[in-house]
Tab-separated table of C-alpha atoms in Angstrom:
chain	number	residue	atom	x	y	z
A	267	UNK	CA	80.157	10.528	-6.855
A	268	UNK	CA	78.348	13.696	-5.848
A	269	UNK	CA	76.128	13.554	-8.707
A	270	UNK	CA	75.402	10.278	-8.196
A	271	UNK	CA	74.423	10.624	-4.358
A	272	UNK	CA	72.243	14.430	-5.720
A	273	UNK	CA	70.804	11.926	-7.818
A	274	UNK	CA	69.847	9.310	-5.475
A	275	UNK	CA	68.698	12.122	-2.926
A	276	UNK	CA	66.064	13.270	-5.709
A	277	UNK	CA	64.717	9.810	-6.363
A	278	UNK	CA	64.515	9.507	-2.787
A	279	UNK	CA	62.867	12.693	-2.559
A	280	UNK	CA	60.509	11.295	-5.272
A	281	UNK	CA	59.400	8.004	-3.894
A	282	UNK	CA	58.490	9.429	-0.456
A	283	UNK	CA	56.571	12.225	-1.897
A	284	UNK	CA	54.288	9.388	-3.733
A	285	UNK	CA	54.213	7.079	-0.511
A	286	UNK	CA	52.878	9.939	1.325
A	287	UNK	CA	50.408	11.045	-1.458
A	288	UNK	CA	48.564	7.097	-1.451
A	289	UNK	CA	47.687	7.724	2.299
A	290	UNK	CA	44.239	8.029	3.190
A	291	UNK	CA	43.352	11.443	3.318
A	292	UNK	CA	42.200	12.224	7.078
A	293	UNK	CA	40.734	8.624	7.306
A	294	UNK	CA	38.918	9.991	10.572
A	295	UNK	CA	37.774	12.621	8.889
A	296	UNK	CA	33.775	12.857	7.901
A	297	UNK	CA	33.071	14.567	5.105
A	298	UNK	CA	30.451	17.169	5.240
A	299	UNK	CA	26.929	16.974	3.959
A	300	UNK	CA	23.612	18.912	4.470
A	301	UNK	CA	21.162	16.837	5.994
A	302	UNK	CA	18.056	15.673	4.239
A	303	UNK	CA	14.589	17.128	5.745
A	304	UNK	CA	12.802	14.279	7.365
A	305	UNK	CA	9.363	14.127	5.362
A	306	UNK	CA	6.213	14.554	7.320
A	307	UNK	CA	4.485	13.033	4.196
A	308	UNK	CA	5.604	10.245	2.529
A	309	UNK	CA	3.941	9.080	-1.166
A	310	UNK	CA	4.285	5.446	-1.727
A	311	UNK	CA	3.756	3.263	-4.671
A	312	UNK	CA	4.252	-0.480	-4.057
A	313	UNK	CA	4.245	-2.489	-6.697
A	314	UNK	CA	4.666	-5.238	-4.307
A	315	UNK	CA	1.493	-7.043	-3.471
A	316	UNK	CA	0.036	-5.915	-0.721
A	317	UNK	CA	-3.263	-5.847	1.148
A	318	UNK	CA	-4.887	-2.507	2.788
A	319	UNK	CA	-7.264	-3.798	5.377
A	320	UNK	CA	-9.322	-0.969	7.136
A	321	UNK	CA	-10.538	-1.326	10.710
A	322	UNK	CA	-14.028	-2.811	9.254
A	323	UNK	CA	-12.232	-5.576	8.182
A	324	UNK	CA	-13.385	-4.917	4.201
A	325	UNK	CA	-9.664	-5.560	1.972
A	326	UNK	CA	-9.606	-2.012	-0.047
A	327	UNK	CA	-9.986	-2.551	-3.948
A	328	UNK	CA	-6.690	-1.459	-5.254
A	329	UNK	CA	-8.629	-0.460	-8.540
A	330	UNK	CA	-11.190	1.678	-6.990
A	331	UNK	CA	-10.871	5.547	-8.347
A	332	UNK	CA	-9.967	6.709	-5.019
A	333	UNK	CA	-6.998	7.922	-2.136
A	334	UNK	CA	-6.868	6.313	0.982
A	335	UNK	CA	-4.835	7.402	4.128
A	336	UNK	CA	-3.182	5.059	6.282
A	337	UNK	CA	-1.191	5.377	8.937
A	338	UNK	CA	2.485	3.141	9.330
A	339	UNK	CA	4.823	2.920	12.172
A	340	UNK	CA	8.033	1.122	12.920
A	341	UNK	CA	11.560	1.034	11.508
A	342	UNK	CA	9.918	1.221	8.203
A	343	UNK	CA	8.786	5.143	8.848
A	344	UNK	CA	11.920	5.812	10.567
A	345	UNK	CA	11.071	4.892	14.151
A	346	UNK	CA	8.175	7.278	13.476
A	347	UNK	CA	4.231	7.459	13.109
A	348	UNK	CA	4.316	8.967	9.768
A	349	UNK	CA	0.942	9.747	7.430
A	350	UNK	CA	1.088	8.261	4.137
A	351	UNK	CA	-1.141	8.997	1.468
A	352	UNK	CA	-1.484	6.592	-1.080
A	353	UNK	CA	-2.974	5.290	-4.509
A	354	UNK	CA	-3.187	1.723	-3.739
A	355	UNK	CA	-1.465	-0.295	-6.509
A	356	UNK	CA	-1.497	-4.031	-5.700
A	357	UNK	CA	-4.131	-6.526	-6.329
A	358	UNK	CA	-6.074	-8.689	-4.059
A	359	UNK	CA	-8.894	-11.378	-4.255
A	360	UNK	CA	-11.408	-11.788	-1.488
A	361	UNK	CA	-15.095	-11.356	-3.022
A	362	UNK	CA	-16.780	-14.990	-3.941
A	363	UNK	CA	-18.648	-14.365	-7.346
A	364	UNK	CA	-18.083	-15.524	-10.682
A	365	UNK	CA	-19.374	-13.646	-13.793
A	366	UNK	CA	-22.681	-14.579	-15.105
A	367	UNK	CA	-23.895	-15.746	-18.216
A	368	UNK	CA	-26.443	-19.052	-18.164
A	369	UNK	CA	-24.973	-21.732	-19.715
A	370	UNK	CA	-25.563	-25.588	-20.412
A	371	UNK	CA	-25.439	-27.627	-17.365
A	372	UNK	CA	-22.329	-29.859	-18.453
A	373	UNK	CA	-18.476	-30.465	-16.679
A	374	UNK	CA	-17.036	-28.772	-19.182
A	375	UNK	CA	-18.496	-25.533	-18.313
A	376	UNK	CA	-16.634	-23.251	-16.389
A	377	UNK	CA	-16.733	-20.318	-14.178
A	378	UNK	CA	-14.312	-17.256	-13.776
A	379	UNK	CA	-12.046	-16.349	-11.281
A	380	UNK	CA	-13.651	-14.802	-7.913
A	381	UNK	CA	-13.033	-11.220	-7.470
A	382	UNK	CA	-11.726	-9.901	-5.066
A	383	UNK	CA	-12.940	-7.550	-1.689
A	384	UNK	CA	-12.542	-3.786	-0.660
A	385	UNK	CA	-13.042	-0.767	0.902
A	386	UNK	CA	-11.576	2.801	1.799
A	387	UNK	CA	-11.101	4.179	4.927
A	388	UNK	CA	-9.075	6.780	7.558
A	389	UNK	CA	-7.374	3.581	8.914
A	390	UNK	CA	-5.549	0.875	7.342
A	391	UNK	CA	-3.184	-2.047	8.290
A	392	UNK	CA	-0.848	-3.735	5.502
A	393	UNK	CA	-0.670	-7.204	4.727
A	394	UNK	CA	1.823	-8.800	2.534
A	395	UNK	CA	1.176	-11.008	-0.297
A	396	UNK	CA	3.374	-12.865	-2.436
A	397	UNK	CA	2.141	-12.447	-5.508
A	398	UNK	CA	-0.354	-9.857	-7.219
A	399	UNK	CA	-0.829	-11.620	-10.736
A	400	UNK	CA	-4.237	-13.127	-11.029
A	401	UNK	CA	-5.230	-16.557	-11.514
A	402	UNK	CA	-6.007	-17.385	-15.643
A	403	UNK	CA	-9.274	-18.475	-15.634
A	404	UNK	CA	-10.991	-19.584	-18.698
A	405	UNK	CA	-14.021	-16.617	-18.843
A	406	UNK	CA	-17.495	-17.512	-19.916
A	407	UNK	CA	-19.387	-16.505	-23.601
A	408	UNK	CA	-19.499	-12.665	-21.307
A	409	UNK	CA	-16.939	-10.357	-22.560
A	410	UNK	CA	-13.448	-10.219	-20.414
A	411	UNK	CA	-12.879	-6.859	-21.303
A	412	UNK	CA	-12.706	-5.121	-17.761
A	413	UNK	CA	-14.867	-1.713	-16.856
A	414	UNK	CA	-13.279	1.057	-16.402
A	415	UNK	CA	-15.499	3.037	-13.819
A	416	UNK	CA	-15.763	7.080	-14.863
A	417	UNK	CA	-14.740	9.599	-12.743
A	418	UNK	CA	-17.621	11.639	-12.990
A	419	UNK	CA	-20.887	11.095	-11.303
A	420	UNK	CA	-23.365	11.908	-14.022
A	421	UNK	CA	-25.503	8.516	-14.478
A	422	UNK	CA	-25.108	6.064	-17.038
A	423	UNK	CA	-27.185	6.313	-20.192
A	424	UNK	CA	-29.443	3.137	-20.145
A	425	UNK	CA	-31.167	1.656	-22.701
A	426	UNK	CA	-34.740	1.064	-23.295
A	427	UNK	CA	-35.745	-2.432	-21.748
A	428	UNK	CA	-37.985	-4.482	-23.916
A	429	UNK	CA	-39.547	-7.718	-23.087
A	430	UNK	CA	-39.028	-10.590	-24.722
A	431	UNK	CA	-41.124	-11.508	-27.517
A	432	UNK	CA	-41.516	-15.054	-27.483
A	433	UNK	CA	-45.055	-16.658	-25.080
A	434	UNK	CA	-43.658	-15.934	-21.342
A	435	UNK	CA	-45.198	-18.714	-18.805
A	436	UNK	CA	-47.854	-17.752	-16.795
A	437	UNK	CA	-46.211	-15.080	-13.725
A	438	UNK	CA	-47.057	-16.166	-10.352
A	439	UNK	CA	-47.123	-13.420	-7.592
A	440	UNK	CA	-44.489	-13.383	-5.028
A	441	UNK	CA	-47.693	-12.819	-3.095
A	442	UNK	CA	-46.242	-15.571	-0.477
A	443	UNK	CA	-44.174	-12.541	0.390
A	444	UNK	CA	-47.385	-10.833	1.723
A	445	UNK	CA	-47.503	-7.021	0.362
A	446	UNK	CA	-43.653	-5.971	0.769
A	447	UNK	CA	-43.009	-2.851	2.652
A	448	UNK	CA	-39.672	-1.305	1.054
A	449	UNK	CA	-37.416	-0.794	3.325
A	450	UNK	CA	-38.216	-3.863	4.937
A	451	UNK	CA	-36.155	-7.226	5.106
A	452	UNK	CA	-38.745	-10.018	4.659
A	453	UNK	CA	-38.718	-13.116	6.493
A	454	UNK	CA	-37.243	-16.468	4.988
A	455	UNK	CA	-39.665	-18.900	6.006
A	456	UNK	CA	-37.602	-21.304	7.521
A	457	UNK	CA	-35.865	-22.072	10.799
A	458	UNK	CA	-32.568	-20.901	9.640
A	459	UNK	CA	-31.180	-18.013	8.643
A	460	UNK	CA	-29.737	-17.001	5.019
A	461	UNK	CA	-26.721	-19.013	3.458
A	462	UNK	CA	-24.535	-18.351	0.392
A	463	UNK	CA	-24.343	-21.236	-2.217
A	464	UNK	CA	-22.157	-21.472	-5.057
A	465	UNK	CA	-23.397	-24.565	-7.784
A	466	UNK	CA	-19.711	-25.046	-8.845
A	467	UNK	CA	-17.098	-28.456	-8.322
A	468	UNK	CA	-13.528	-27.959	-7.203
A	469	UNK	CA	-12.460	-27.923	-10.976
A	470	UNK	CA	-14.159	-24.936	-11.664
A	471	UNK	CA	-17.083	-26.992	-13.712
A	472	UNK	CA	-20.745	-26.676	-13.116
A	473	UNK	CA	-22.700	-29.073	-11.217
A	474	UNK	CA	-25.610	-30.771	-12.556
A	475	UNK	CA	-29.132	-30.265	-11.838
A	476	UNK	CA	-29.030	-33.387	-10.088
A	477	UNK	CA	-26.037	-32.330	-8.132
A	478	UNK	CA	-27.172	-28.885	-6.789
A	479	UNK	CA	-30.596	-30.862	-6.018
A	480	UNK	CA	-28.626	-32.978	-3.274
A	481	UNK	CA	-26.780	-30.176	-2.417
A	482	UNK	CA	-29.783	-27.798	-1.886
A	483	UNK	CA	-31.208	-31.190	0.334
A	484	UNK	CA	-28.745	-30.266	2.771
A	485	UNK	CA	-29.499	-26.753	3.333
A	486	UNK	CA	-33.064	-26.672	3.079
A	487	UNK	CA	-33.574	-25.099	6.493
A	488	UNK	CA	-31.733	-22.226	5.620
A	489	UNK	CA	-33.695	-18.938	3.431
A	490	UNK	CA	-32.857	-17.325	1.295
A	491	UNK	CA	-29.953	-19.437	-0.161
A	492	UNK	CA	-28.263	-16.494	-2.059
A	493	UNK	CA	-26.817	-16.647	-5.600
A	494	UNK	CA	-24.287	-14.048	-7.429
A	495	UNK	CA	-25.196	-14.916	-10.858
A	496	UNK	CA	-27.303	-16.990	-13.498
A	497	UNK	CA	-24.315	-18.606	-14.833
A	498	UNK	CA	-24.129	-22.457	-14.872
A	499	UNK	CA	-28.385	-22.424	-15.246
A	500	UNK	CA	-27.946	-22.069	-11.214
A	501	UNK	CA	-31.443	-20.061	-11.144
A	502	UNK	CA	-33.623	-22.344	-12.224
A	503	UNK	CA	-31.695	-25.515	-10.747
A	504	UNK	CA	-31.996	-24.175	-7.145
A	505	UNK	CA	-35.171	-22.563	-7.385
A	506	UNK	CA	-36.380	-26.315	-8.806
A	507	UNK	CA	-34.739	-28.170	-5.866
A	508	UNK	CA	-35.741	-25.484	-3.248
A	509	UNK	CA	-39.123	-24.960	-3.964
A	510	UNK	CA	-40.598	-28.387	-2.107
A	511	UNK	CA	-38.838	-27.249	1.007
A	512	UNK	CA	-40.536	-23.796	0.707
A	513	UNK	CA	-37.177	-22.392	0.609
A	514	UNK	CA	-36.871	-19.262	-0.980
A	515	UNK	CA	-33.899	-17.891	-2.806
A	516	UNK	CA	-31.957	-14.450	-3.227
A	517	UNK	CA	-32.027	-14.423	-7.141
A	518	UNK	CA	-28.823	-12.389	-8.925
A	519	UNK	CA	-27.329	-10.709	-11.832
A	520	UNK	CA	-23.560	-10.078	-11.820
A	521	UNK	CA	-22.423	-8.559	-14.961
A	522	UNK	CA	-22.277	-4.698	-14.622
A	523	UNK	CA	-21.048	-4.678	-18.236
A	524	UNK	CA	-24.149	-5.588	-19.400
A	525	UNK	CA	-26.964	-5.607	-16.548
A	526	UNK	CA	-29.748	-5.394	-18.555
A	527	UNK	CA	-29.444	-7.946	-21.079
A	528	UNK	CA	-28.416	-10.486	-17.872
A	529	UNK	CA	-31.949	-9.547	-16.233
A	530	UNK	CA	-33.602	-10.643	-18.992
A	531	UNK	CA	-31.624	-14.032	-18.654
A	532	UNK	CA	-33.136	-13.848	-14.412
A	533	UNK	CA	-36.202	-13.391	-15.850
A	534	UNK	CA	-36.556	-15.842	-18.680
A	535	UNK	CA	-34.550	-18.447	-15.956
A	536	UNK	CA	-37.108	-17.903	-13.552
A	537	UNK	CA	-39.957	-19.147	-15.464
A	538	UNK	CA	-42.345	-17.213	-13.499
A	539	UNK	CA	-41.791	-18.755	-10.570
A	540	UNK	CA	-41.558	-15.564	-8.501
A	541	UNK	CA	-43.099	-16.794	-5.147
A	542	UNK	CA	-39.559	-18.426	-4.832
A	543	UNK	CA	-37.475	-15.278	-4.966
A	544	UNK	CA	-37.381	-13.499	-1.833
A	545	UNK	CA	-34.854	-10.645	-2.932
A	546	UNK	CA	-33.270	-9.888	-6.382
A	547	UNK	CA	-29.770	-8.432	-5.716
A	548	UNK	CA	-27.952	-6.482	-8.789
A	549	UNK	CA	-24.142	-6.799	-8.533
A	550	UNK	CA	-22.082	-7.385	-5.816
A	551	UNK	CA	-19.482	-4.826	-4.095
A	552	UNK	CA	-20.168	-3.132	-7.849
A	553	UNK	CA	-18.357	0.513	-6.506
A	554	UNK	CA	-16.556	-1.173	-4.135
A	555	UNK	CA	-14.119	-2.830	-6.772
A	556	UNK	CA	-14.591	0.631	-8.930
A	557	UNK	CA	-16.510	-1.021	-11.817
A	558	UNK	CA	-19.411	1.801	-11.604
A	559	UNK	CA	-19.875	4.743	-10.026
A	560	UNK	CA	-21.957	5.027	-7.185
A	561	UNK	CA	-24.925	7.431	-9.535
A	562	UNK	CA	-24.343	4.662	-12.229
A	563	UNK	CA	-24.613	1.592	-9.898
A	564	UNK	CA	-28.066	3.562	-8.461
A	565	UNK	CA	-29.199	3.801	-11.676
A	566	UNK	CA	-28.839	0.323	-12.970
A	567	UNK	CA	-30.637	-0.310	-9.427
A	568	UNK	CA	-33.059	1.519	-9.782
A	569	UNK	CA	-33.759	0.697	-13.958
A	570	UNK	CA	-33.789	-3.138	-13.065
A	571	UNK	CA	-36.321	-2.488	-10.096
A	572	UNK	CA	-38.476	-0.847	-12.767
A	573	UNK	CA	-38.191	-3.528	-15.325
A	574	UNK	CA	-39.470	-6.248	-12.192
A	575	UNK	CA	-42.216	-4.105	-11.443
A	576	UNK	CA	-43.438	-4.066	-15.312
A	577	UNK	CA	-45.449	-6.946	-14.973
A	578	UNK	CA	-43.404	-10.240	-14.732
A	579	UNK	CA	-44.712	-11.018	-11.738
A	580	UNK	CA	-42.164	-9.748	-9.286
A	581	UNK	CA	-42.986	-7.474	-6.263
A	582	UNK	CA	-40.533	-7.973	-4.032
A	583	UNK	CA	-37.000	-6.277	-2.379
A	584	UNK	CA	-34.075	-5.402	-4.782
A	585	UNK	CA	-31.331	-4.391	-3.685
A	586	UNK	CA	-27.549	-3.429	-4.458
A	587	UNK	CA	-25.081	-5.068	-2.545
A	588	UNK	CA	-21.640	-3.509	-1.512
A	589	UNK	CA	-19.620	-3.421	2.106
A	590	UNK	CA	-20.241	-1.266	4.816
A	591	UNK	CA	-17.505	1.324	4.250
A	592	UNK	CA	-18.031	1.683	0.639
A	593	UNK	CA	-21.928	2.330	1.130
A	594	UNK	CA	-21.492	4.617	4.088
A	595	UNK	CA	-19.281	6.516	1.372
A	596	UNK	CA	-21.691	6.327	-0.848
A	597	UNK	CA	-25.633	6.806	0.634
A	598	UNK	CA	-26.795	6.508	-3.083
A	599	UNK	CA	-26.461	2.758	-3.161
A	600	UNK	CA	-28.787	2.682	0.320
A	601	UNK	CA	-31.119	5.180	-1.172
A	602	UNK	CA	-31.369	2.753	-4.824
A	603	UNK	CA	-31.880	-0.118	-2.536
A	604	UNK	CA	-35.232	-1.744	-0.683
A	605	UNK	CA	-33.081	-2.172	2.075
A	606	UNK	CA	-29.734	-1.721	2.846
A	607	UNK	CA	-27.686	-5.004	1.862
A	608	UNK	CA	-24.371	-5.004	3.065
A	609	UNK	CA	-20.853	-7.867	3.271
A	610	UNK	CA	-18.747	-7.932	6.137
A	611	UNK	CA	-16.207	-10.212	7.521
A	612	UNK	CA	-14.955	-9.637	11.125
A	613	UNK	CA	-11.979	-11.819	10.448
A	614	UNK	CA	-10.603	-9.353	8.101
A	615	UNK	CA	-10.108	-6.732	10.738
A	616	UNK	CA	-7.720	-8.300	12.331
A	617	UNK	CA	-9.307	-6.830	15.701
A	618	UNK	CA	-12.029	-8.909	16.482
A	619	UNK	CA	-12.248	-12.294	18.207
A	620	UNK	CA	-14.158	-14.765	16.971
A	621	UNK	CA	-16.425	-14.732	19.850
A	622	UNK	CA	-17.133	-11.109	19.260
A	623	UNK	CA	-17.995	-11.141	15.933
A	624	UNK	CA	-21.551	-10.822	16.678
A	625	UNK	CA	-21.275	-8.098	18.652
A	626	UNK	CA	-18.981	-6.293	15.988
A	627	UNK	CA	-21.810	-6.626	13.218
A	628	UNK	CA	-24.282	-4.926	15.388
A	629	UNK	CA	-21.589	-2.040	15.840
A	630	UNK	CA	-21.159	-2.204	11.687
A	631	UNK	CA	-24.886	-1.246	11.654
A	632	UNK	CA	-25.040	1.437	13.538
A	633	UNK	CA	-22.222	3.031	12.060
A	634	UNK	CA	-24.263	2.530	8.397
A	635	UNK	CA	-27.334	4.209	9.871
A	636	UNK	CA	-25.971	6.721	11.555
A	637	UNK	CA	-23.804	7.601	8.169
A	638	UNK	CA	-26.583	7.392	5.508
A	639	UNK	CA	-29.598	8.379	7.952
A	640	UNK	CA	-31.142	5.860	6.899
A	641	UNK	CA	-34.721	4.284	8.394
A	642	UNK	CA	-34.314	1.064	5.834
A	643	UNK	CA	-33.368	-2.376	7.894
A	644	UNK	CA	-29.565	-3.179	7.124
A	645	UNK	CA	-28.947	-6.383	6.665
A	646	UNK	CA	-25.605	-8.234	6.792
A	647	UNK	CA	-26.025	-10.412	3.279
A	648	UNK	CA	-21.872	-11.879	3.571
A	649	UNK	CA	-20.587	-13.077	6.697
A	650	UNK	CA	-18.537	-16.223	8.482
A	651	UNK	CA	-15.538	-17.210	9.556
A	652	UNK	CA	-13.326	-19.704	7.903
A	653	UNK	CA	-11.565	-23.087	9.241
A	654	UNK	CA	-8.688	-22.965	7.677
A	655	UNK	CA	-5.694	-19.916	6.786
A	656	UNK	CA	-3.224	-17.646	8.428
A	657	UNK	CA	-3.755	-16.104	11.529
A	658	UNK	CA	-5.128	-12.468	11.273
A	659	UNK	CA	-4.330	-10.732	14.399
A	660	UNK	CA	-7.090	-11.911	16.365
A	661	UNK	CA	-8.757	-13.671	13.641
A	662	UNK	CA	-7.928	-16.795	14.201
A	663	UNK	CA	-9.428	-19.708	11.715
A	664	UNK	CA	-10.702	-23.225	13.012
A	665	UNK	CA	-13.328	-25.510	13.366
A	666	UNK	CA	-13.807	-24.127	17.273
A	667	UNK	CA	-13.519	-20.701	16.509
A	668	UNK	CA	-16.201	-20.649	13.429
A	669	UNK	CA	-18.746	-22.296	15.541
A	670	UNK	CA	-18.347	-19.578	18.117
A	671	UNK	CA	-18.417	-16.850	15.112
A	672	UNK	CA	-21.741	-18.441	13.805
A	673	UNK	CA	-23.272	-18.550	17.074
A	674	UNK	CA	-22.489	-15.402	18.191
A	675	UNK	CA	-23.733	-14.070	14.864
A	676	UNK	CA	-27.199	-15.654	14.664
A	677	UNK	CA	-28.036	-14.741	18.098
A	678	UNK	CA	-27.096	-11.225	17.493
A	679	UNK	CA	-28.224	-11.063	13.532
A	680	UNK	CA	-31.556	-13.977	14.282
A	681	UNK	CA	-32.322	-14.930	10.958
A	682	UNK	CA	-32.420	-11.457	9.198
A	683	UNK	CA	-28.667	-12.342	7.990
A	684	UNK	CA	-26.999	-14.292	5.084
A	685	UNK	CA	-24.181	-16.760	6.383
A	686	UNK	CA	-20.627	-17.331	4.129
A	687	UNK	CA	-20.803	-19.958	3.116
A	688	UNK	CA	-22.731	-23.674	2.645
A	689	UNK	CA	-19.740	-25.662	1.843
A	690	UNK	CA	-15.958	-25.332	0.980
A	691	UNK	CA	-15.116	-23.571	-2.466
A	692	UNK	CA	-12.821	-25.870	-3.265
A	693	UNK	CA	-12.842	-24.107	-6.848
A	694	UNK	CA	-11.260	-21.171	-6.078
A	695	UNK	CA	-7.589	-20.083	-5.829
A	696	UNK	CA	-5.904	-19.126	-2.509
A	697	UNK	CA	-3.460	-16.440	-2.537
A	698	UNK	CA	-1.513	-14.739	0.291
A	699	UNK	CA	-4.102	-11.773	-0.410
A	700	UNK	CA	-7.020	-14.262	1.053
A	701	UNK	CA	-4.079	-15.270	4.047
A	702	UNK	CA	-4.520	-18.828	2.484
A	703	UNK	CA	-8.304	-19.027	3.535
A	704	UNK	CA	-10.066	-18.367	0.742
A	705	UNK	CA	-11.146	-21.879	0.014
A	706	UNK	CA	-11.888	-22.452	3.755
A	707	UNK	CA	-15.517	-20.776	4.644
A	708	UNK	CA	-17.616	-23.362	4.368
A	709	UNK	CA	-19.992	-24.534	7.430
A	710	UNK	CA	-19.088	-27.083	9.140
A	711	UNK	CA	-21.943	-27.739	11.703
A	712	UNK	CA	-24.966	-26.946	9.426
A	713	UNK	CA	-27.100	-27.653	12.220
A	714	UNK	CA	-25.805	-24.714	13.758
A	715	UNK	CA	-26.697	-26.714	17.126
């Protein structure tokens, strides 16, 4: 009997010792750790989509060979202003040109996808996208492989350029130009400004000569009517249909892979009919989107200007174009160019009201000039507003609003400016990156009354 209750006492003994060892132990109690030092800097790399806009309202290229430093606040830095300095890795789209290689005029022809806008700078606001994978685009008879921009800043090596050795038609002068003063912007002969026109339909086919002929009817008073490329044979077509207006046109190579070879194309598409160009641009936003370096870029500039001036015919302005941030980085492009030729959009800045987007151009230039001490006119070759998109902090898009933009731009620009764009590009493909407006630029009110 006493065994039995020694036993039971033991078992006892047992159980509550286990009972008491499954309690929480000190359930109050917070462990100890050794706090983690807040960072004052912060590396990020997002393989998220996302946009860096910088207070010029130019997108920055997320493949450009460069760091940018931006500033974030809000629960995402802690509740903090913290300095971030970062590689940018998504991808955007927001620049309107195709690749260029002529072609026959036909539907089945087709163009590449636009590429897309920016710039660098001290300042920087985020804007999500939903997706950074490109569009597929069928590419032209022009190589897809992609440049890969060196890192140093001695100049390309550049071929010798020979002319072709077939009978060239007879040059005429661009004499209707008068004697061109470099550094100058010369005037466009009609009552309108510049406009941008793009000779494509909305499935990415070219239009026919007959096509960009009625098109060209509707935007007659407007010179230069500036082209990116001599893809789709849109050279010679709109020279053809704007020459019995006396409209004259901003002639264009694209291809930095191969710039000199497409010049010869310019040339051959031209036919001599140089009174009709009023500017030859080479590239567009070329160190912007890191294909060349700023020494290269001034180089092929500068080669191409050389290769006009060996008698074709050719004597006027040509020009690199870029944005404002990326040539106020880099003077060279202003220095390689006849004047300074530069794209900005004040609805990308996210600051600027419509109304004001005059007023914010003029500020653009004298922030170029004063950077690059410069004497050479600047001229504003990309601007608008679109109708249609998201809501960019004060960027709003609309019929209303783009009419104010346009007005407010011509009387501050007159007609020494290039307007984005003639019509809808119903072609390209809208993304998140463009805020859903990238199809959307198109005047409405040609009459600009």
């Amino acid at each position: 009997m006493f065994g039995n209750s020694l036993l039971n006492l033991v078992v006892a003994a047992l159980a509550a010792s286990s009972v008491v060892t499954a309690q929480p132990h000190k359930r109050r109690h917070i462990h100890k750790r050794a706090p983690a030092p807040e960072p004052a800097i912060v590396t990020v790399y997002n393989d998220v989509a996302t946009v860096w806009v910088d207070q010029h309202g130019n997108m920055i290229d997320p493949k450009a060979p460069r760091t940018i430093t931006v500033t974030v606040t809000g629960a995402a830095a802690c509740a903090a202003a913290v300095t971030t300095t970062s590689k940018a890795k998504a991808t955007t789209t927001i620049s309107y040109t195709p690749s260029t290689t002529i072609a026959a005029t036909s539907k089945s022809s087709s163009i590449p996808a636009p590429k897309p806008t920016y710039s660098s700078s001290s300042k920087a606001v985020a804007v999500s996208t939903t997706s950074s994978k490109a569009p597929a685009i069928p590419t032209t008879s022009q190589s897809s492989k992609a440049v890969v921009p060196s890192s140093s800043s001695k100049a390309a090596i550049v071929p010798t350029i020979a002319s072709k050795t077939s009978a060239a038609p007879a040059a005429t002068s661009s004499a209707s130009l008068g004697t061109y003063v470099s550094g100058t912007y010369p005037a466009g002969g009609a009552s309108k400004p510049g406009i941008v026109y793009s000779p494509y339909n909305a499935d990415r086919s070219c239009k026919t000569a007959d096509e960009v002929a009625a098109d060209i009817e509707k935007i007659k008073d407007f010179s230069p009517i500036r082209l990116y490329g001599v893809d789709c044979n849109q050279t010679q077509n709109v020279i053809a249909a704007a020459k019995p207006y006396g409209t004259k046109v901003m002639a264009a190579i694209y291809n930095m892979d191969d710039p000199y070879s497409e010049l010869e194309t310019l040339i051959e598409a031209v036919n001599g009919e140089w009174d009709s160009v009023h500017t030859v641009a080479i590239g567009n936003e070329v160190v912007n989107f890191g294909k060349k370096t700023a020494d290269q870029y001034a180089t092929i500039i500068n080669n191409c200007r050389k290769r006009l001036r060996s008698g074709v015919g050719y004597i006027g302005p040509v020009v690199g174009v870029d944005t404002f941030v990326a040539i106020m980085a880099n003077p060279q492009i202003a220095e390689a160019s006849d004047y300074v030729a530069a794209n900005a959009h004040p609805y990308f800045d996210g600051g600027v009201l419509a109304q004001n987007s005059g007023t914010w151009l003029d500020a653009m230039k004298v922030a170029v000039q004063a950077k690059c001490g410069t004497s050479k006119e600047i001229v504003i070759t990309e601007t608008g507003w679109p109708t249609q998109g998201g809501t960019n902090g004060l960027g709003v898009p609309g019929v209303a609003n783009q009419k104010v933009a346009i007005e407010g731009i011509v009387k501050t620009q007159g007609k020494n400016t290039i307007l984005f764009t003639a019509f809808d590009d119903l072609w390209k493909t809208d993304t998140a990156a463009t805020l859903g407006a990238e199809k959307y630029w198109g005047i409405q009110d040609l009459s600009l009354s």
